[in-house]
Short mmCIF file of C-alpha atoms in Angstrom, two decimals:
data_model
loop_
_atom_site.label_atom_id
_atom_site.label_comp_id
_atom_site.label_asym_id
_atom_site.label_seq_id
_atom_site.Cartn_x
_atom_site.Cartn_y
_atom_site.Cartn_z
CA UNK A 128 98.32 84.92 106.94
CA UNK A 129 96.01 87.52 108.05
CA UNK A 130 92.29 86.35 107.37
CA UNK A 131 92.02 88.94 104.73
CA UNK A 132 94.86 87.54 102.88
CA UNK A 133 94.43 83.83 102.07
CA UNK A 134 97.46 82.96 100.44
CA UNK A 135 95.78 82.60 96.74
CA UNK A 136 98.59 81.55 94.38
CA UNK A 137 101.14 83.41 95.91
CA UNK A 138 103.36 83.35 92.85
CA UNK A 139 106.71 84.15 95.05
CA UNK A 140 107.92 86.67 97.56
CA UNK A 141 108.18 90.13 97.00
CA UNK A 142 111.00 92.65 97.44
CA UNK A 143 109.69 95.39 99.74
CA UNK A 144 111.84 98.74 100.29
CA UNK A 145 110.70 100.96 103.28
CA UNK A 146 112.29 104.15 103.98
CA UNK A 147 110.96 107.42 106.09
CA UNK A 148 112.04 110.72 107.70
CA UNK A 149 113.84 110.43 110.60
CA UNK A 150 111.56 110.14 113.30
CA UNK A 151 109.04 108.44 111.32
CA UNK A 152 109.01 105.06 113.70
CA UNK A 153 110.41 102.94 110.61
CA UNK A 154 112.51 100.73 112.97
CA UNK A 155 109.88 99.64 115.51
CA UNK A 156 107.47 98.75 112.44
CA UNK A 157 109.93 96.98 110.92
CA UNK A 158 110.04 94.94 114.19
CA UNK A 159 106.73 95.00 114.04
CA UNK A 160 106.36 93.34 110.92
CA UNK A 161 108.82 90.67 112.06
CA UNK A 162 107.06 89.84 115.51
CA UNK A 163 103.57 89.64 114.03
CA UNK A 164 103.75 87.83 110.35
CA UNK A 165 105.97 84.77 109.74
CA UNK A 166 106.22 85.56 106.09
CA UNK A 167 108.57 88.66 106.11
CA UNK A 168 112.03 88.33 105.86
CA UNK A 169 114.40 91.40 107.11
CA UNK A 170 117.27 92.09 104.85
CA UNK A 171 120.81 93.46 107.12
CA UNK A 172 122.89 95.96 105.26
CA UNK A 173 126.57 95.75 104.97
CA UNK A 174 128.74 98.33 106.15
CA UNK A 175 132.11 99.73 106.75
CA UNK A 176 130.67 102.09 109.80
CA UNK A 177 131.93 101.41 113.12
CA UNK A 178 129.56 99.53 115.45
CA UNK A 179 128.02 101.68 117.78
CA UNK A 180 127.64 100.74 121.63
CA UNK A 181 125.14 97.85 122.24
CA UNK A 182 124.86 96.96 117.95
CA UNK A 183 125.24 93.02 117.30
CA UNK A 184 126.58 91.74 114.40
CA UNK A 185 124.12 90.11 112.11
CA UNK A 186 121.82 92.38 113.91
CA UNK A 187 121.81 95.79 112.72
CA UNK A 188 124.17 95.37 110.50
CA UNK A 189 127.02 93.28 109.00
CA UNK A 190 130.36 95.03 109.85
CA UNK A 191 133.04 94.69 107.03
CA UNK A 192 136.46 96.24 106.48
CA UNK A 193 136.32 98.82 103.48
CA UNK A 194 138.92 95.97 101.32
CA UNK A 195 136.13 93.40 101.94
CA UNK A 196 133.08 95.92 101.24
CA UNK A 197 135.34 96.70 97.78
CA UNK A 198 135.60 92.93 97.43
CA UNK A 199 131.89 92.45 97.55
CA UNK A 200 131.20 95.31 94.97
CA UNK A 201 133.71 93.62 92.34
CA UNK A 202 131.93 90.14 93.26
CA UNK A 203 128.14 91.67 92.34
CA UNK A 204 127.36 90.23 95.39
CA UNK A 205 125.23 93.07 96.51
CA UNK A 206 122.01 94.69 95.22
CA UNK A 207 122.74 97.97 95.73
CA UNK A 208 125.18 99.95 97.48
CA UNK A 209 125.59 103.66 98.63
CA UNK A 210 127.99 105.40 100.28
CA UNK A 211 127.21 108.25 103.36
CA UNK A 212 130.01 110.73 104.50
CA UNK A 213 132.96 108.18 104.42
CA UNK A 214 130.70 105.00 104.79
CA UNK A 215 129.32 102.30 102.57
CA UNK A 216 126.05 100.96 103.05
CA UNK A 217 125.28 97.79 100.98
CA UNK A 218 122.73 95.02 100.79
CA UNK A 219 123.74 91.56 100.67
CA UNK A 220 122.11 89.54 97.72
CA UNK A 221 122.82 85.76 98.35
CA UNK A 222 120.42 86.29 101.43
CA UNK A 223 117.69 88.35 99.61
CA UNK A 224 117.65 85.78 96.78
CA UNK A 225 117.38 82.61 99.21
CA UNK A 226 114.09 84.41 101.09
CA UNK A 227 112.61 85.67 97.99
CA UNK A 228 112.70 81.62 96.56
CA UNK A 229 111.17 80.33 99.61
CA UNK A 230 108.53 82.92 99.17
CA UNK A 231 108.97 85.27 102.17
CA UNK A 232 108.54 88.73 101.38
CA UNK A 233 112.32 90.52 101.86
CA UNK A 234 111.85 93.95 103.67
CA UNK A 235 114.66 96.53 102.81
CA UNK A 236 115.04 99.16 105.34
CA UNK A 237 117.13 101.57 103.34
CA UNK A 238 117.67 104.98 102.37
CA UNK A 239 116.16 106.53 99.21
CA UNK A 240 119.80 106.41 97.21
CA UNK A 241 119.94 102.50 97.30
CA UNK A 242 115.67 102.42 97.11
CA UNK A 243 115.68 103.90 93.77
CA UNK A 244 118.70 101.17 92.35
CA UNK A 245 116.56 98.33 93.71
CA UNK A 246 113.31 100.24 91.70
CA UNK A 247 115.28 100.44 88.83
CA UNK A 248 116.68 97.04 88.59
CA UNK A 249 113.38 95.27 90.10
CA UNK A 250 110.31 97.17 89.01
CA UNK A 251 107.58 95.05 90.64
CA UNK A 252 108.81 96.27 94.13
CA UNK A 253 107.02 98.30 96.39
CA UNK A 254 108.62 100.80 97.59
CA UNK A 255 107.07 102.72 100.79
CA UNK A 256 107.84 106.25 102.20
CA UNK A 257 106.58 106.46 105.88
CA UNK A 258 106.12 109.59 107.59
CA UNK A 259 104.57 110.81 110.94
CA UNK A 260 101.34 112.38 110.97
CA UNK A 261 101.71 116.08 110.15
CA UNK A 262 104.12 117.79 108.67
CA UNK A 263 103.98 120.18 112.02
CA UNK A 264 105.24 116.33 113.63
CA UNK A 265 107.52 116.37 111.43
CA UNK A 266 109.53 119.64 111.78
CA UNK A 267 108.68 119.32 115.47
CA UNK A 268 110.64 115.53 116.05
CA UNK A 269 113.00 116.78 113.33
CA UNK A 270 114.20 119.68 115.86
CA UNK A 271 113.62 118.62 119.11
CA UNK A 272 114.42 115.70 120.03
CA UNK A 273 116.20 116.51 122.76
CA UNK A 274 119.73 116.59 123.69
CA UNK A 275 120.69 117.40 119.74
CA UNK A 276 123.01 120.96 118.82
CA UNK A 277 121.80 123.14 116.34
CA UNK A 278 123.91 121.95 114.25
CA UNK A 279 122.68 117.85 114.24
CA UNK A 280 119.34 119.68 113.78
CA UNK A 281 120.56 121.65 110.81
CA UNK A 282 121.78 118.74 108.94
CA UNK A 283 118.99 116.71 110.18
CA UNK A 284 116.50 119.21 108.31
CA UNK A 285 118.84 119.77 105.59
CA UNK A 286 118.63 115.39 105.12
CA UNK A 287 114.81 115.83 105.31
CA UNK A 288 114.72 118.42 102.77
CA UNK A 289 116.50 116.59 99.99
CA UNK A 290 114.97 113.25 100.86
CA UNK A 291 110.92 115.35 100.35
CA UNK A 292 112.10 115.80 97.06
CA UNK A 293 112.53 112.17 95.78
CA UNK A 294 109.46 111.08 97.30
CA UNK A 295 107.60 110.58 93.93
CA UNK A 296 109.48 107.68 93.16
CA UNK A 297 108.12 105.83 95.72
CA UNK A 298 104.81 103.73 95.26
CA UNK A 299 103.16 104.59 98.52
CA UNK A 300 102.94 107.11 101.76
CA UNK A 301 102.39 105.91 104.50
CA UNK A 302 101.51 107.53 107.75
CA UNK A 303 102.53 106.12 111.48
CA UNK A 304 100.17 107.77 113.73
CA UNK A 305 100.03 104.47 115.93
CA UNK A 306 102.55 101.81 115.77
CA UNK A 307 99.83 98.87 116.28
CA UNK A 308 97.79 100.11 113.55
CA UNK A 309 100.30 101.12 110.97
CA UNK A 310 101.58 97.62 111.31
CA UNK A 311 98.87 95.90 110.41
CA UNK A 312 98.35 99.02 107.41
CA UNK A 313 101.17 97.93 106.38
CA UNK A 314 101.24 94.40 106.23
CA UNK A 315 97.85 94.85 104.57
CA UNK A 316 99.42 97.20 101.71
CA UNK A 317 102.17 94.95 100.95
CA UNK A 318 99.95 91.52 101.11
CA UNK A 319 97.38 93.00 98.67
CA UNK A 320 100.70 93.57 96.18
CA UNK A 321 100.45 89.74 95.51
CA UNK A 322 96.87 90.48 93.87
CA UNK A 323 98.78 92.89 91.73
CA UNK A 324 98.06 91.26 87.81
CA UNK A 325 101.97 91.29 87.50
CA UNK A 326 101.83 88.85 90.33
CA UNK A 327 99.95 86.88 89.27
CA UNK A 328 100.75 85.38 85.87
CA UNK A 329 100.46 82.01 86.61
CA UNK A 330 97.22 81.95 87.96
CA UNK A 331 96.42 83.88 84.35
CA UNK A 332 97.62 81.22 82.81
CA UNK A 333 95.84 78.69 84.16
CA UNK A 334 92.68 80.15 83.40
CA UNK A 335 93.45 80.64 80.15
CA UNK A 336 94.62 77.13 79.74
CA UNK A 337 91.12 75.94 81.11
CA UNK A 338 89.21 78.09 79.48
CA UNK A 339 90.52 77.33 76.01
CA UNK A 340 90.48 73.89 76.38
CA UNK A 341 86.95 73.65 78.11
CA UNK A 342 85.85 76.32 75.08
CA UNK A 343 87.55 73.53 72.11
CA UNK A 344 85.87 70.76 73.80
CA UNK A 345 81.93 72.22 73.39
CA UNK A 346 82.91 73.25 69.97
CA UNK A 347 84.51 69.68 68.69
CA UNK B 1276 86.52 104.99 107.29
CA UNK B 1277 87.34 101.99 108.48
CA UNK B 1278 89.73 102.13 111.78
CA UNK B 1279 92.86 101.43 109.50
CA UNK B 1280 92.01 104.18 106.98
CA UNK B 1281 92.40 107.66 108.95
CA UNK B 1282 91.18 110.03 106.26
CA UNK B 1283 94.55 111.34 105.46
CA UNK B 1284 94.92 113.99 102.91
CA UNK B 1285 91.94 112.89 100.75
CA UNK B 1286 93.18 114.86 98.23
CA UNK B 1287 90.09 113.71 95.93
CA UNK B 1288 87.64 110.78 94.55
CA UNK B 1289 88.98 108.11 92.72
CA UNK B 1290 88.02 106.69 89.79
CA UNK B 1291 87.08 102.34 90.49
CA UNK B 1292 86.44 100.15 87.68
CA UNK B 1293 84.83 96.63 88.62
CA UNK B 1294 85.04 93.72 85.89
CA UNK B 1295 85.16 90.49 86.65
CA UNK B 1296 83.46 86.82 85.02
CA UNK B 1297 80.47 85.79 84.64
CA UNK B 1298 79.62 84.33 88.71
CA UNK B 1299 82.12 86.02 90.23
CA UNK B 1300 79.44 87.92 92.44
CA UNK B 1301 80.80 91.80 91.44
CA UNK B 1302 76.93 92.46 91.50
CA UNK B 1303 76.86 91.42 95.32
CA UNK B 1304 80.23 93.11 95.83
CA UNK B 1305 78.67 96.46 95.12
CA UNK B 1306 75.85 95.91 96.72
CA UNK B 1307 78.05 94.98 100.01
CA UNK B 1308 80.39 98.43 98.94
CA UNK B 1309 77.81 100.74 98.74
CA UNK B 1310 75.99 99.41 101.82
CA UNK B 1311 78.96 99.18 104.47
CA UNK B 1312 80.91 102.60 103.36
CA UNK B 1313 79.66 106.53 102.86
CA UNK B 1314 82.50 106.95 101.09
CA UNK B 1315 81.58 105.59 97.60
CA UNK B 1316 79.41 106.48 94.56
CA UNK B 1317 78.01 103.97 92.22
CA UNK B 1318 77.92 105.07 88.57
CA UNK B 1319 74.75 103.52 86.49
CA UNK B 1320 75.09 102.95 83.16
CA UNK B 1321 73.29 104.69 80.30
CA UNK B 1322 71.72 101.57 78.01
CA UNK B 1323 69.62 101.08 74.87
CA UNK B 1324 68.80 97.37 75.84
CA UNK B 1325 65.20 97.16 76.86
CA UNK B 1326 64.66 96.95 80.83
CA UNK B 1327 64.37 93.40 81.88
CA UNK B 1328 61.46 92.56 84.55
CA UNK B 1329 62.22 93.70 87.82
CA UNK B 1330 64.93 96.36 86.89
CA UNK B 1331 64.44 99.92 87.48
CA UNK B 1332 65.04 102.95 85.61
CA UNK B 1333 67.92 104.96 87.62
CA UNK B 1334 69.11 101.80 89.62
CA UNK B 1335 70.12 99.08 87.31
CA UNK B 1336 70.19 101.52 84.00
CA UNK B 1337 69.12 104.88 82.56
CA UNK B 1338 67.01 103.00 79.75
CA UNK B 1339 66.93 105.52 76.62
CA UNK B 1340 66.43 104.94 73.14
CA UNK B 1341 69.18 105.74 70.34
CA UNK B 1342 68.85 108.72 69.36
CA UNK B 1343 69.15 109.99 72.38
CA UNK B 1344 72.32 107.74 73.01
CA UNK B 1345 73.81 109.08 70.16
CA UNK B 1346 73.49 112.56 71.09
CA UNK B 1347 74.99 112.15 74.38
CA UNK B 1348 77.63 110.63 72.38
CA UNK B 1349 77.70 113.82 70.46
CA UNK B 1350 77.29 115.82 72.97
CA UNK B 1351 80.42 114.44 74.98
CA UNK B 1352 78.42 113.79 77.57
CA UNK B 1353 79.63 110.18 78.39
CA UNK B 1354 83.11 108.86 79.88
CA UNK B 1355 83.09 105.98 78.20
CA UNK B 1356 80.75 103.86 75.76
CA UNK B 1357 80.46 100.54 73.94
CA UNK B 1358 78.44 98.60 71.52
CA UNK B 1359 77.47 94.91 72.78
CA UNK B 1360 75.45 92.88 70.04
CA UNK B 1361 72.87 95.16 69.38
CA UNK B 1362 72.74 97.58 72.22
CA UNK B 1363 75.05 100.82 73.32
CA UNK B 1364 76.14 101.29 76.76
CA UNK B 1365 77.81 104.30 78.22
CA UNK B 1366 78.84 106.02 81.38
CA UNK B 1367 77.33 109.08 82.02
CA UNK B 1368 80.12 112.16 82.87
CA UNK B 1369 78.10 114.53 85.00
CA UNK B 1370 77.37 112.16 87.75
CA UNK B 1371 80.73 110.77 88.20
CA UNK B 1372 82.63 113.94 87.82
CA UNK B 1373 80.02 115.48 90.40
CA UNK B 1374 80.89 112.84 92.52
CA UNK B 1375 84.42 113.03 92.85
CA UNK B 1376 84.60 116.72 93.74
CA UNK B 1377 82.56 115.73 96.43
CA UNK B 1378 85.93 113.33 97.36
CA UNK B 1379 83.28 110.26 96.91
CA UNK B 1380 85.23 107.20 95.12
CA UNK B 1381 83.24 106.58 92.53
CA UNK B 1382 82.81 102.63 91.03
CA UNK B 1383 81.99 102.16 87.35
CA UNK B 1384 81.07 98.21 87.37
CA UNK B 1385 81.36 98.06 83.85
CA UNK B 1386 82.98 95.50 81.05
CA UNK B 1387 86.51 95.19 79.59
CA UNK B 1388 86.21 96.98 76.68
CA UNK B 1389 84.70 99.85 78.48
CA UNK B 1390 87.93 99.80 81.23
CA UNK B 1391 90.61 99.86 79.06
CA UNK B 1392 89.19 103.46 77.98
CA UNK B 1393 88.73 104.57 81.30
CA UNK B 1394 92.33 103.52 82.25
CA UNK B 1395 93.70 105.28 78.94
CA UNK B 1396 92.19 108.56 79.58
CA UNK B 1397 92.19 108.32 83.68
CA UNK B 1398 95.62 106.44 84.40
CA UNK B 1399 95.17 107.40 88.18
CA UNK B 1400 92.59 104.88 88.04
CA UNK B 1401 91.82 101.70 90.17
CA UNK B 1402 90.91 98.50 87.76
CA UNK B 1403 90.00 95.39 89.84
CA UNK B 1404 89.39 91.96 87.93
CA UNK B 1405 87.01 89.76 90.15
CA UNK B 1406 87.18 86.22 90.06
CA UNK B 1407 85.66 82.83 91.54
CA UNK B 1408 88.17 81.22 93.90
CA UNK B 1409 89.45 78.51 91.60
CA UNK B 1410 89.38 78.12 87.85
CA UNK B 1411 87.38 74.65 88.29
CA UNK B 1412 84.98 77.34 89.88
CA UNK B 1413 84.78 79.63 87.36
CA UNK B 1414 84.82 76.91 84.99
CA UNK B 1415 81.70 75.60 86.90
CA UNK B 1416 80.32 78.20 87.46
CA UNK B 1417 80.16 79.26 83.84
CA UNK B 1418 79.25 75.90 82.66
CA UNK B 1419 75.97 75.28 85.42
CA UNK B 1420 74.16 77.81 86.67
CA UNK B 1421 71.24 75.58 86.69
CA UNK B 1422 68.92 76.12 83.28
CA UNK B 1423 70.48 77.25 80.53
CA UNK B 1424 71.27 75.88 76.80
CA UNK B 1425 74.45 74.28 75.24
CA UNK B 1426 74.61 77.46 73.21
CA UNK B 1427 74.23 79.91 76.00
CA UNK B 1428 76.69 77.92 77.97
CA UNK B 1429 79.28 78.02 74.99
CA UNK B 1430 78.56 82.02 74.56
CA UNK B 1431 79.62 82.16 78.22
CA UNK B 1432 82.87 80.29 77.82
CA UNK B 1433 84.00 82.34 74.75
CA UNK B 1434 82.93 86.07 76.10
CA UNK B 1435 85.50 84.70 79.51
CA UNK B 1436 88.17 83.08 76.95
CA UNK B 1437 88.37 86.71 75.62
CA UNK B 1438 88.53 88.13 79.29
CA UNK B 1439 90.70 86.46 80.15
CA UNK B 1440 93.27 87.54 77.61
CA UNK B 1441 92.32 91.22 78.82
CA UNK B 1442 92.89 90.93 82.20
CA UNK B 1443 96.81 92.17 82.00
CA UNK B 1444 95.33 95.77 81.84
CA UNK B 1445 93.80 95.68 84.93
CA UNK B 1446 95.98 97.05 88.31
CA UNK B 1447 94.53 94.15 90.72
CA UNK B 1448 92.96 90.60 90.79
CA UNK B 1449 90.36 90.12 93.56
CA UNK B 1450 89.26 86.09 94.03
CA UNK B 1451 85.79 86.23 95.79
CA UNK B 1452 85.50 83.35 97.86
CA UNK B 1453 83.70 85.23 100.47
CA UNK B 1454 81.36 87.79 100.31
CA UNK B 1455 81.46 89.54 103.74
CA UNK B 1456 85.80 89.14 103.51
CA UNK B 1457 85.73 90.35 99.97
CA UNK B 1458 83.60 93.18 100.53
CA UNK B 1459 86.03 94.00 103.39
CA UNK B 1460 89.28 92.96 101.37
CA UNK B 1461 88.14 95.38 98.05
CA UNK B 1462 87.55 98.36 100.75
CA UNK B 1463 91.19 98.40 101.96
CA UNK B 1464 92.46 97.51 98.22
CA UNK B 1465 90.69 100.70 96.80
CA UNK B 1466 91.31 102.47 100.30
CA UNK B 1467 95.04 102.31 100.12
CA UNK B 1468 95.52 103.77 96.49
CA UNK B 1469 94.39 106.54 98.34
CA UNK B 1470 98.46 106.44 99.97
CA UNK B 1471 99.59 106.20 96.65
CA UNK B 1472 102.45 109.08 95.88
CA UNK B 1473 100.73 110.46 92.65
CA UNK B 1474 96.86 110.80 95.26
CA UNK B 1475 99.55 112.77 97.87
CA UNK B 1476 100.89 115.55 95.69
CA UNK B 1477 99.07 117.92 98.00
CA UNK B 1478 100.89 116.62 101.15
CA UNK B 1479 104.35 116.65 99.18
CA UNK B 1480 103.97 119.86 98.43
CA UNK B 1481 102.95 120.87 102.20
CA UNK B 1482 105.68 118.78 103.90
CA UNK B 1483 108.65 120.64 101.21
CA UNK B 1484 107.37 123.84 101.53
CA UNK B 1485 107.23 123.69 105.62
CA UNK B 1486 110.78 122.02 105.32
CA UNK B 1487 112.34 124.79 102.99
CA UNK B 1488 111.13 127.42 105.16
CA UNK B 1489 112.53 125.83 108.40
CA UNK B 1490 115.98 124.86 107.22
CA UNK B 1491 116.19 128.69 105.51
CA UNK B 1492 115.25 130.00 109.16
CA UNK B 1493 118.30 128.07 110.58
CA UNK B 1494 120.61 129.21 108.22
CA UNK B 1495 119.76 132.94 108.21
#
C-alpha cells in the first residue's frame, strides 16, 4: 500500500470500472496500475471479435466462438455483456468474484454500455471517466492521429459524441495530463473509496459494539 | 495545489464538514489544513456559551448573547444551528457563501446534528467522520485523558455511543493515526471530490458543445 493508504479494515475489494475517450491513455494506466500496486486485479473481456495481429489470448482478451459467447449468456456467467457492430463484448464473472474475495480491487476496462449494467447491479462501484487535458486535446487526438480516413475520424467523433453524453453517470473525471502522475491520482482516488462509510460497516460495528458495552459497564 | 491536484476546472468551493470523536485530533487537523493549503476557508461558529480562558473572539467563536442569536436565526442569517445543553451554536452564511465564490473550500468543523442539515440542504457536500486508529483507542482515549470525573468520563462515552449510530450519513471515514499523513491524506480526500461528475458540469458542457460542432463540420 501506498503510505497514505494503510490498509485500515479493508472490508473487501472493490469493483472499479474505468472507461475514457479514445485517446485518453486508459490502456497504459491500466498497466500502470498493474506494474505499480499489487492489490489491483485486471478483469479480460470475452469476445467473439477476431484477434488482431500480435493480441494473446488471456491477454487482451478471451476469444470465444459466438455459440460459446451465447452459452455463457444463458449460464449468467458474465456480469455484463454488450454487443458492438456484429461483436459481443462480455466480462467473465467466476474471475471477478475470486479477486474481489481475496480482496484485490477488480479494474474493468470497459465501455460505458456494460459500465452502467455493472452501476446498476453493484452500486458501491466507482466508476471513472478519463479524459485528456483539454477538450482542444481532445478533438485534436480524436482527428489526427495520423494515418486515419475521414471517415474512421467521422465515426470516431460521432463515438465521442454519444459517449459525452452519458458521462453523468459516472462517479469521477479524471484527467491524464501525465501518465506517472495520473497513476498514482488514480490509485489514490480508488484507495480512498475503502474510507467510503459504505465500506466500512464492520469497522462501524465494532465501535458500536465497544462503545455500548464499555457505556453498560460504567452505568451497572 | 498539491503536484497531484492540477487545478482543473475548479468550477467552485466546496462545502467540508469535519466531525469526528472526542480525541480524534479534528482540532489539529484544521489547524494542519489551514496551515499547509491557500485553498481553504475555515468557518467559525456563532456561540452563546461563554468564552473559555484563552479563546478568542473571531478565532475559536463569535461569542454573542441570545438575543442576538435569535435574530440571526430570524434573520436567516445562519446555515445551520443547534441547541447543546444550554447554549445555541450556528454557522454564520455570509462568510461561507463569500468564501466559496471566491472558489475557497470552505470547512465547517462542526457536530452531527449540525451535518446532517448541511448535507440535506447542500447534498454536493463533503462529510468526513474522524476517528482514533483503533476502537481500544478511542475507547481510551475517551475513558483517560488524564483528570477528569467518573461522570464526565460516562458523558463522553454516551455523546460517542450516539455518534456513532450517526456516522452512516457521513460520505467518508478518516482514522487519524498520524497527524502530518492525515493532514496530507484529508487534502487529497476533499481534493478529489473536486473530479467528481456533478463539480464538472462546466467541463461536460465544454467538451459536448466542442464535439457537436466538430462532428456537424464533418458532415456538412
Amino acid at each position: 500500500m501506498s503510505e497514505l493508504h494503510r490498509p485500515f479494515n479493508r472490508d473487501k475489494g472493490m469493483l472499479v470500472v474505468i472507461s475514457g475517450f479514445s485517446g485518453s491513455g486508459k490502456g497504459t494506466l491500466m498497466k500502470g496500475l498493474m506494474d505499480n500496486y499489487d492489490y489491483y486485479s485486471l478483469s479480460i473481456s470475452a469476445t467473439t471479435r477476431q484477434p488482431r495481429p500480435g493480441e494473446q489470448e488471456g491477454r487482451e482478451y478471451f476469444f470465444v466462438d459466438k455459440d460459446r459467447f451465447i452459452k455463457m449468456i444463458q449460464n449468467d456467467e458474465l456480469l455484463e455483456y454488450a454487443r458492438y457492430v456484429d461483436n459481443y463484448y462480455g466480462t467473465p464473472k467466476s474471475y471477478v468474484e475470486q479477486e474481489l474475495a481475496k480482496g484485490k480491487d477488480v479494474i474493468l476496462e470497459i465501455e460505458m454500455q456494460g459500465a452502467l449494467k455493472i452501476k446498476a447491479k453493484y452500486p458501491d462501484s466507482v466508476l471513472v471517466f478519463i479524459t485528456p487535458p483539454t477538450v482542444e486535446e481532445l478533438i485534436r487526438r480524436l482527428r489526427n492521429r495520423g494515418t486515419e480516413t475521414e471517415e474512421v475520424i467521422c465515426k470516431r467523433l460521432e463515438k465521442a459524441t454519444m459517449e459525452a453524453e452519458g458521462i453523468e453517470a459516472y462517479d469521477y473525471i479524471l484527467v491524464n495530463d501525465n501518465l506517472d502522475k495520473t497513476v498514482k491520482h488514480l490509485n489514490y482516488l480508488i484507495q480512498d473509496q475503502h474510507m467510503r462509510v459504505s465500506n466500512q460497516i464492520r469497522f462501524l460495528e465494532d465501535i458500536r459494539g465497544q462503545l455500548r458495552a464499555n457505556y453498560a459497564e460504567m452505568n451497572k
